[in-house]
């Protein structure tokens, strides 16, 4: 859930966002971020820091460029938060009481494998399948249309399948806890599990919105590119990578317009797929998971000078 519509200089109009990580939640404010993770021993470990000027400076106000920055920010901050959470969530002790750290190479190796999988399944896979149809003399428009449908189907199927895994289901529960905590804060409620439980696990500003809009813009862009630019399979594959930044830029501007006119019935209808997709990417959390989300949120408020310390373990 990227905090992507903030004006960092306007405290009265502050939106918070974040994402779920392994056994924890990352919350991002206008100028700070915090990650709270449940340690295997049961306590909550919190890390907070100021954001780089890259994420808060003037470039964030330039149309189109800010969309590319949001994409990079989502990847960079998300990866750092995941790295931190993996070290805490899997921390164990040896017989002499010394901690055993989660190997850095294991984390980055997993990230590399995940990247290869995503590129293969969501980019190259649909193109190769569609290319087989092209060799069967299918019409060009039909081939591109099939590729578009395959890519969207792969994405939804992937989300559904990983949601069946117990560990990922817990991540989805923390995702729900993040949304519910932000809902409670935005409605002026006390940040306690009892109050947070009153709110839905879906949120209109969820990062799923950005991801979904990126996917839809990409589908249209790739469709038009393939219909009007016929330069062979290699060019088609490369276009899926080269066109990602401009696609993200356009998607972000669409998301901003949606937020600006969110009270419009037609705009709300456009974002219904976002809420429906969150039925897959969020689950109802338990109180312990809500406590972690609250700890992360309060850490951001504290480091921003808006709230006193929570008593969680700081690192």
Coordinates of C-alpha atoms in Angstrom, one line a residue:
X1 CA 0.0 0.0 0.0
X2 CA 2.3 2.8 -1.2
X3 CA 1.9 6.2 0.5
X4 CA 1.9 7.6 -3.0
X5 CA -0.5 10.6 -2.8
X6 CA 1.1 12.6 0.0
X7 CA 2.3 16.2 -0.1
X8 CA 5.1 15.9 2.4
X9 CA 4.9 19.6 3.2
X10 CA 1.2 19.5 4.0
X11 CA 0.8 17.9 7.5
X12 CA -3.0 18.3 7.4
X13 CA -3.3 16.1 4.3
X14 CA -1.1 13.2 5.2
X15 CA -1.8 9.7 3.9
X16 CA 0.0 6.7 5.3
X17 CA 0.7 3.5 3.4
X18 CA 3.0 0.5 3.6
X19 CA 3.1 -3.2 3.0
X20 CA 3.1 -6.6 4.8
X21 CA 6.4 -8.3 5.3
X22 CA 7.4 -11.6 6.9
X23 CA 5.8 -11.7 10.3
X24 CA 5.4 -7.9 10.2
X25 CA 4.3 -4.7 8.7
X26 CA 6.1 -1.7 7.1
X27 CA 4.4 1.7 7.4
X28 CA 5.5 4.7 5.3
X29 CA 4.8 8.3 6.1
X30 CA 5.6 11.5 4.2
X31 CA 9.2 11.5 5.4
X32 CA 9.8 8.4 7.5
X33 CA 9.2 4.6 7.4
X34 CA 9.1 2.0 10.1
X35 CA 9.1 -1.8 10.1
X36 CA 7.7 -3.9 13.0
X37 CA 8.3 -7.6 13.2
X38 CA 7.2 -10.3 15.6
X39 CA 10.3 -12.0 17.0
X40 CA 10.2 -15.8 17.4
X41 CA 10.4 -15.2 21.2
X42 CA 7.1 -13.2 21.0
X43 CA 8.2 -9.6 21.4
X44 CA 7.9 -7.0 18.7
X45 CA 11.1 -5.5 17.1
X46 CA 10.7 -2.1 15.5
X47 CA 13.1 -0.2 13.2
X48 CA 12.4 3.3 12.0
X49 CA 14.3 5.7 9.8
X50 CA 14.1 8.9 7.7
X51 CA 13.5 8.5 4.0
X52 CA 16.0 9.6 1.4
X53 CA 15.3 13.0 -0.3
X54 CA 14.9 10.9 -3.5
X55 CA 11.5 9.8 -2.1
X56 CA 10.5 13.2 -0.6
X57 CA 12.1 15.8 -2.8
X58 CA 10.8 18.0 -5.7
X59 CA 11.0 15.2 -8.2
X60 CA 7.9 13.7 -6.5
X61 CA 5.9 16.7 -7.7
X62 CA 6.8 16.3 -11.4
X63 CA 4.1 14.5 -13.4
X64 CA 5.2 11.2 -15.0
X65 CA 8.6 11.3 -13.3
X66 CA 6.9 10.8 -9.9
X67 CA 5.3 7.6 -11.2
X68 CA 8.7 6.0 -12.0
X69 CA 9.9 7.1 -8.6
X70 CA 7.0 5.5 -6.9
X71 CA 7.7 2.2 -8.7
X72 CA 11.3 2.4 -7.7
X73 CA 10.4 3.3 -4.1
X74 CA 8.0 0.4 -3.9
X75 CA 10.7 -2.0 -5.0
X76 CA 13.6 -0.5 -3.0
X77 CA 11.8 0.1 0.3
X78 CA 9.9 -3.1 0.0
X79 CA 13.1 -5.1 -0.5
X80 CA 14.8 -3.4 2.5
X81 CA 11.8 -4.1 4.7
X82 CA 11.6 -7.7 3.6
X83 CA 15.3 -8.1 4.3
X84 CA 15.0 -6.7 7.8
X85 CA 11.9 -8.8 8.6
X86 CA 13.5 -12.0 7.3
X87 CA 16.4 -11.5 9.7
X88 CA 14.2 -11.0 12.7
X89 CA 11.5 -13.5 11.9
X90 CA 14.0 -16.4 11.4
X91 CA 16.4 -15.4 14.1
X92 CA 17.3 -18.4 16.3
X93 CA 19.8 -19.0 19.1
X94 CA 22.5 -21.6 19.4
X95 CA 23.1 -23.7 22.5
X96 CA 25.4 -20.9 23.9
X97 CA 22.7 -18.3 23.5
X98 CA 24.2 -16.5 20.6
X99 CA 21.9 -15.5 17.8
X100 CA 22.0 -17.2 14.4
X101 CA 21.5 -14.6 11.7
X102 CA 19.5 -15.3 8.6
X103 CA 22.1 -15.6 5.8
X104 CA 22.1 -12.5 3.5
X105 CA 22.9 -14.7 0.5
X106 CA 19.8 -16.8 1.1
X107 CA 17.6 -13.7 1.0
X108 CA 19.1 -12.2 -2.1
X109 CA 19.2 -15.6 -3.8
X110 CA 15.5 -16.0 -3.1
X111 CA 14.9 -12.5 -4.5
X112 CA 16.8 -13.4 -7.6
X113 CA 14.9 -16.6 -8.2
X114 CA 11.6 -14.7 -7.6
X115 CA 12.7 -12.1 -10.2
X116 CA 13.5 -14.8 -12.8
X117 CA 10.2 -16.5 -12.1
X118 CA 8.2 -13.3 -12.5
X119 CA 10.0 -12.4 -15.8
X120 CA 9.6 -15.9 -17.1
X121 CA 5.9 -16.4 -16.1
X122 CA 4.5 -12.9 -16.6
X123 CA 6.6 -11.6 -19.4
X124 CA 8.3 -14.2 -21.5
X125 CA 5.7 -17.0 -20.9
X126 CA 2.7 -15.4 -22.5
X127 CA 4.7 -14.1 -25.4
X128 CA 6.1 -17.5 -26.2
X129 CA 2.6 -19.1 -26.0
X130 CA 1.2 -16.4 -28.2
X131 CA 4.1 -16.8 -30.6
X132 CA 3.1 -20.5 -31.1
X133 CA -0.4 -19.3 -32.2
X134 CA 1.2 -16.8 -34.5
X135 CA 3.1 -19.7 -36.2
X136 CA -0.3 -21.3 -36.7
X137 CA -1.3 -18.3 -38.9
X138 CA -3.7 -16.8 -36.3
X139 CA -4.5 -13.1 -37.0
X140 CA -2.2 -10.6 -35.4
X141 CA -4.9 -9.0 -33.3
X142 CA -6.1 -12.4 -32.1
X143 CA -2.6 -13.4 -31.1
X144 CA -2.0 -10.2 -29.1
X145 CA -5.4 -10.5 -27.5
X146 CA -4.7 -14.1 -26.4
X147 CA -1.3 -13.0 -24.9
X148 CA -3.1 -10.2 -23.0
X149 CA -5.7 -12.7 -21.5
X150 CA -3.0 -15.2 -20.7
X151 CA -0.9 -12.6 -18.8
X152 CA -3.9 -11.4 -16.7
X153 CA -5.0 -15.0 -16.0
X154 CA -1.4 -16.0 -14.9
X155 CA -1.4 -13.0 -12.5
X156 CA -4.7 -13.9 -10.8
X157 CA -3.9 -17.6 -10.7
X158 CA -0.5 -16.9 -9.1
X159 CA -2.0 -14.7 -6.4
X160 CA -4.6 -17.3 -5.6
X161 CA -2.1 -20.2 -5.5
X162 CA 0.4 -18.5 -3.3
X163 CA -2.4 -17.6 -0.9
X164 CA -2.9 -21.3 -0.2
X165 CA 0.6 -21.5 1.3
X166 CA 0.5 -21.1 5.2
X167 CA 3.4 -18.7 5.3
X168 CA 2.0 -16.5 2.6
X169 CA -1.4 -16.6 4.2
X170 CA 0.1 -15.1 7.3
X171 CA 1.7 -12.3 5.1
X172 CA -1.8 -11.7 3.7
X173 CA -3.1 -11.4 7.3
X174 CA -0.5 -8.8 8.1
X175 CA -1.6 -7.0 4.9
X176 CA -5.1 -6.9 6.3
X177 CA -3.8 -5.7 9.7
X178 CA -2.0 -2.9 7.9
X179 CA -5.1 -1.7 6.1
X180 CA -7.3 -2.0 9.2
X181 CA -4.9 0.0 11.3
X182 CA -4.7 2.8 8.7
X183 CA -8.5 2.8 8.5
X184 CA -8.7 3.2 12.3
X185 CA -6.2 6.1 12.3
X186 CA -7.9 7.9 9.4
X187 CA -11.2 7.7 11.2
X188 CA -9.8 9.1 14.5
X189 CA -10.1 5.9 16.5
X190 CA -7.7 4.8 19.2
X191 CA -5.0 2.4 17.9
X192 CA -6.0 -0.7 19.9
X193 CA -6.9 -4.2 18.5
X194 CA -10.5 -3.7 19.7
X195 CA -11.0 -0.5 17.7
X196 CA -8.9 -1.7 14.7
X197 CA -11.0 -4.9 14.4
X198 CA -14.0 -2.7 13.4
X199 CA -12.6 -1.9 10.0
X200 CA -12.4 -3.8 6.8
X201 CA -9.2 -5.5 5.6
X202 CA -9.5 -3.9 2.2
X203 CA -8.4 -0.3 1.5
X204 CA -9.0 1.9 -1.5
X205 CA -5.4 3.2 -1.5
X206 CA -3.9 -0.2 -1.3
X207 CA -0.7 -0.7 -3.4
X208 CA -2.8 -3.3 -5.2
X209 CA -4.4 -0.4 -6.9
X210 CA -1.1 0.8 -8.3
X211 CA -0.1 -2.8 -9.3
X212 CA -3.5 -3.4 -10.9
X213 CA -3.5 -0.1 -12.8
X214 CA 0.1 -0.9 -14.0
X215 CA -1.1 -4.2 -15.2
X216 CA -4.1 -2.8 -17.1
X217 CA -2.0 0.0 -18.7
X218 CA 0.6 -2.6 -19.6
X219 CA -2.0 -4.8 -21.2
X220 CA -3.3 -1.9 -23.4
X221 CA 0.2 -0.7 -24.2
X222 CA 1.6 -4.1 -25.2
X223 CA -1.5 -4.8 -27.2
X224 CA -1.1 -1.5 -29.2
X225 CA 2.7 -2.0 -29.5
X226 CA 2.3 -5.6 -30.9
X227 CA -0.5 -4.6 -33.3
X228 CA 1.4 -1.6 -34.8
X229 CA 5.0 -2.7 -34.3
X230 CA 5.8 -6.1 -35.9
X231 CA 9.6 -6.5 -35.5
X232 CA 9.8 -10.1 -34.3
X233 CA 9.9 -12.0 -31.1
X234 CA 13.0 -10.5 -29.6
X235 CA 11.8 -6.9 -30.0
X236 CA 8.5 -8.0 -28.5
X237 CA 10.2 -9.5 -25.4
X238 CA 12.5 -6.5 -24.9
X239 CA 9.6 -4.1 -25.2
X240 CA 8.1 -5.7 -22.1
X241 CA 11.1 -4.5 -20.1
X242 CA 11.8 -1.1 -21.8
X243 CA 8.2 0.1 -21.6
X244 CA 7.8 -0.6 -17.8
X245 CA 9.0 2.9 -16.6
X246 CA 6.6 4.8 -18.9
X247 CA 3.8 2.4 -18.1
X248 CA 4.3 3.0 -14.4
X249 CA 4.4 6.8 -14.9
X250 CA 1.0 6.7 -16.7
X251 CA -0.5 4.3 -14.2
X252 CA 0.5 6.6 -11.3
X253 CA -1.2 9.6 -12.9
X254 CA -4.4 7.6 -13.4
X255 CA -4.2 6.6 -9.7
X256 CA -3.8 10.2 -8.6
X257 CA -6.8 11.2 -10.7
X258 CA -8.8 8.4 -9.1
X259 CA -7.9 9.6 -5.6
X260 CA -8.8 13.2 -6.5
X261 CA -12.2 12.2 -7.8
X262 CA -12.8 9.2 -5.4
X263 CA -16.3 10.5 -4.5
X264 CA -17.4 10.2 -8.1
X265 CA -19.6 7.1 -8.7
X266 CA -17.9 6.3 -12.0
X267 CA -14.5 6.5 -10.5
X268 CA -15.4 4.3 -7.6
X269 CA -16.8 1.8 -10.1
X270 CA -13.4 1.8 -11.9
X271 CA -11.6 0.8 -8.7
X272 CA -14.0 -2.1 -7.8
X273 CA -11.5 -4.6 -9.4
X274 CA -8.9 -3.3 -6.9
X275 CA -11.2 -4.2 -3.9
X276 CA -12.0 -7.5 -5.5
X277 CA -8.3 -8.4 -5.9
X278 CA -7.8 -7.5 -2.3
X279 CA -10.1 -10.3 -1.4
X280 CA -7.2 -12.5 -2.5
X281 CA -4.3 -10.5 -1.1
X282 CA -5.7 -9.8 2.4
X283 CA -7.0 -12.0 5.2
X284 CA -8.5 -11.2 8.5
X285 CA -5.6 -10.9 11.1
X286 CA -5.6 -12.0 14.7
X287 CA -5.0 -9.5 17.6
X288 CA -1.3 -10.4 17.8
X289 CA -0.8 -9.4 14.1
X290 CA -2.8 -6.2 14.6
X291 CA -0.5 -5.3 17.5
X292 CA 2.4 -5.5 15.1
X293 CA 0.7 -3.2 12.6
X294 CA -0.1 -0.8 15.4
X295 CA 3.6 -0.8 16.6
X296 CA 4.8 0.0 13.1
X297 CA 2.3 2.8 12.7
X298 CA 3.0 4.3 16.1
X299 CA 6.8 4.1 15.3
X300 CA 6.2 6.3 12.2
X301 CA 4.2 8.8 14.3
X302 CA 6.8 8.9 17.0
X303 CA 9.8 9.4 14.6
X304 CA 7.7 12.1 12.9
X305 CA 7.3 13.9 16.3
X306 CA 3.6 13.1 16.5
X307 CA 3.5 10.4 19.3
X308 CA 5.5 9.2 22.3
X309 CA 7.4 5.9 22.3
X310 CA 5.5 2.6 22.4
X311 CA 7.8 0.5 24.4
X312 CA 8.7 -1.9 21.7
X313 CA 12.2 -3.1 21.3
X314 CA 14.2 -0.6 19.0
X315 CA 17.0 -1.6 16.7

